[in-house]
Short mmCIF file of C-alpha atoms in Angstrom, two decimals:
data_model
loop_
_atom_site.label_atom_id
_atom_site.label_comp_id
_atom_site.label_asym_id
_atom_site.label_seq_id
_atom_site.Cartn_x
_atom_site.Cartn_y
_atom_site.Cartn_z
CA UNK A 1004 141.04 91.59 176.19
CA UNK A 1005 138.19 89.85 178.41
CA UNK A 1006 139.49 87.97 181.48
CA UNK A 1007 138.43 84.45 179.97
CA UNK A 1008 140.26 84.58 176.69
CA UNK A 1009 143.28 85.61 179.01
CA UNK A 1010 143.06 83.10 181.39
CA UNK A 1011 142.61 80.61 178.03
CA UNK A 1012 145.87 81.95 176.66
CA UNK A 1013 147.78 81.53 180.03
CA UNK A 1014 146.25 77.97 180.48
CA UNK A 1015 147.36 77.03 177.07
CA UNK A 1016 150.87 78.58 177.54
CA UNK A 1017 151.24 76.11 181.11
CA UNK A 1018 149.94 73.38 179.33
CA UNK A 1019 152.73 73.70 176.76
CA UNK A 1020 155.53 74.41 178.58
CA UNK A 1021 154.86 71.64 181.18
CA UNK A 1022 154.69 69.07 178.11
CA UNK A 1023 158.13 71.20 176.83
CA UNK A 1024 159.75 70.56 180.36
CA UNK A 1025 158.74 66.69 180.32
CA UNK A 1026 160.90 65.57 177.62
CA UNK A 1027 164.10 63.77 178.82
CA UNK A 1028 167.63 63.40 178.05
CA UNK A 1029 167.80 60.59 175.44
CA UNK A 1030 164.18 61.08 173.85
CA UNK A 1031 165.93 61.71 170.92
CA UNK A 1032 167.16 57.83 170.73
CA UNK A 1033 163.70 56.45 171.30
CA UNK A 1034 162.37 54.72 167.75
CA UNK A 1035 163.04 52.15 165.34
CA UNK A 1036 166.51 52.95 163.12
CA UNK A 1037 167.69 51.01 160.33
CA UNK A 1038 170.49 50.67 157.66
CA UNK A 1039 170.84 48.08 154.94
CA UNK A 1040 174.21 45.75 155.21
CA UNK A 1041 176.05 43.38 152.77
CA UNK A 1042 175.82 42.20 149.70
CA UNK A 1043 172.58 40.36 150.33
CA UNK A 1044 170.70 43.88 151.11
CA UNK A 1045 169.74 42.47 154.64
CA UNK A 1046 168.00 45.18 156.69
CA UNK A 1047 168.99 46.10 160.10
CA UNK A 1048 166.49 47.48 162.46
CA UNK A 1049 167.01 48.92 165.83
CA UNK A 1050 164.46 49.45 168.29
CA UNK A 1051 165.04 51.94 171.21
CA UNK A 1052 162.80 52.04 174.04
CA UNK A 1053 162.30 53.50 177.70
CA UNK A 1054 160.12 51.96 180.15
CA UNK A 1055 160.47 53.46 183.76
CA UNK A 1056 163.47 55.58 182.75
CA UNK A 1057 165.46 52.36 181.61
CA UNK A 1058 166.75 52.02 178.07
CA UNK A 1059 166.08 49.07 176.30
CA UNK A 1060 167.48 48.04 172.71
CA UNK A 1061 166.89 45.37 170.67
CA UNK A 1062 167.21 44.42 166.56
CA UNK A 1063 166.18 42.48 164.04
CA UNK A 1064 167.64 41.21 160.56
CA UNK A 1065 165.16 41.18 157.49
CA UNK A 1066 165.96 40.05 153.64
CA UNK A 1067 162.59 41.48 152.25
CA UNK A 1068 160.07 41.07 155.06
CA UNK A 1069 161.46 37.97 156.12
CA UNK A 1070 163.28 37.76 159.40
CA UNK A 1071 166.48 36.40 159.49
CA UNK A 1072 168.00 36.79 163.12
CA UNK A 1073 167.59 39.33 165.83
CA UNK A 1074 169.69 41.32 168.99
CA UNK A 1075 169.36 42.69 172.16
CA UNK A 1076 170.97 44.99 174.25
CA UNK A 1077 172.48 43.95 177.78
CA UNK A 1078 173.64 46.15 180.46
CA UNK A 1079 172.35 49.33 178.64
CA UNK A 1080 173.16 52.27 180.79
CA UNK A 1081 172.50 56.04 179.25
CA UNK A 1082 174.57 58.92 180.28
CA UNK A 1083 172.75 61.87 180.49
CA UNK A 1084 176.05 64.26 180.29
CA UNK A 1085 176.87 62.83 176.84
CA UNK A 1086 173.37 61.74 175.65
CA UNK A 1087 174.85 58.36 175.12
CA UNK A 1088 173.41 54.58 175.45
CA UNK A 1089 176.13 52.11 176.05
CA UNK A 1090 175.61 48.35 176.06
CA UNK A 1091 176.70 45.24 174.84
CA UNK A 1092 174.75 42.72 172.38
CA UNK A 1093 173.72 39.26 172.00
CA UNK A 1094 173.27 38.14 168.72
CA UNK A 1095 170.90 35.54 167.56
CA UNK A 1096 170.92 34.35 164.20
CA UNK A 1097 168.62 31.39 163.57
CA UNK A 1098 170.64 28.02 162.80
CA UNK A 1099 173.80 29.34 164.75
CA UNK A 1100 173.66 29.50 168.81
CA UNK A 1101 173.08 33.00 170.21
CA UNK A 1102 176.41 34.58 171.15
CA UNK A 1103 177.30 37.70 173.14
CA UNK A 1104 179.19 40.39 171.11
CA UNK A 1105 182.29 41.11 173.07
CA UNK A 1106 182.26 44.65 171.92
CA UNK A 1107 180.78 47.74 173.67
CA UNK A 1108 178.81 49.80 171.68
CA UNK A 1109 178.03 53.63 172.37
CA UNK A 1110 174.97 55.16 170.80
CA UNK A 1111 174.55 58.60 169.93
CA UNK A 1112 172.45 61.02 167.56
CA UNK A 1113 174.58 62.79 165.24
CA UNK A 1114 171.92 65.02 163.24
CA UNK A 1115 169.20 63.19 161.71
CA UNK A 1116 171.37 60.12 162.42
CA UNK A 1117 171.94 57.40 165.05
CA UNK A 1118 175.84 57.32 165.27
CA UNK A 1119 176.98 53.78 166.51
CA UNK A 1120 180.50 53.14 167.70
CA UNK A 1121 181.31 49.63 168.56
CA UNK A 1122 184.69 49.02 170.16
CA UNK A 1123 186.76 46.40 170.48
CA UNK A 1124 189.96 46.17 171.77
CA UNK A 1125 191.95 49.10 169.66
CA UNK A 1126 189.45 48.49 167.09
CA UNK A 1127 186.87 50.88 166.72
CA UNK A 1128 183.77 50.75 164.17
CA UNK A 1129 181.16 53.27 163.11
CA UNK A 1130 177.58 52.98 161.71
CA UNK A 1131 174.95 55.57 160.99
CA UNK A 1132 171.05 54.32 161.08
CA UNK A 1133 168.26 56.54 159.48
CA UNK A 1134 165.23 56.62 161.17
CA UNK A 1135 162.62 54.25 160.08
CA UNK A 1136 158.93 54.44 159.75
CA UNK A 1137 156.93 52.37 161.73
CA UNK A 1138 155.31 50.91 158.43
CA UNK A 1139 158.61 49.55 157.14
CA UNK A 1140 159.02 47.59 160.34
CA UNK A 1141 157.75 44.06 159.85
CA UNK A 1142 155.92 42.82 162.79
CA UNK A 1143 158.11 40.27 164.66
CA UNK A 1144 157.78 36.78 163.74
CA UNK A 1145 157.67 33.61 165.78
CA UNK A 1146 161.00 32.39 164.67
CA UNK A 1147 164.41 33.06 162.57
CA UNK A 1148 165.38 31.34 159.94
CA UNK A 1149 169.07 30.75 159.11
CA UNK A 1150 171.18 33.67 158.70
CA UNK A 1151 172.83 34.53 155.67
CA UNK A 1152 176.55 33.46 155.79
CA UNK A 1153 179.14 35.77 157.29
CA UNK A 1154 176.91 38.79 157.71
CA UNK A 1155 176.33 40.40 161.84
CA UNK A 1156 175.80 43.13 163.47
CA UNK A 1157 179.40 44.51 162.97
CA UNK A 1158 178.95 44.09 159.16
#
């Protein structure tokens, strides 16, 4: 085998191992996740990003392509040992005052689904979200019209 071929193979292997080593704990949480809730078939989309090592969570509610509300994480903390993102949420359903949800949210990956456990006192609720395709998430709108009655992030 020639020296050039061997050098190319070694360079390729080094590049691959360097790329693999660059993956950080929590990368699997990054992206858009969704579920459908309530009788009105409201679509809930969670958006998780990491910028300079800090996780940020935001989300929106849709009926069809129409945005009917949004939420954002507060105090996001990522625990590398358990690969869990924790935070509180502020929910903004247009037509209502924004409110901070008092529940604590724990977000982890369970298989191919995002598992979200909300805890408020002794009450726990688990929801599961599926990975959303980028083409399935409408672009943000300038404002959120009135939200459907009775449907919240915990619905």
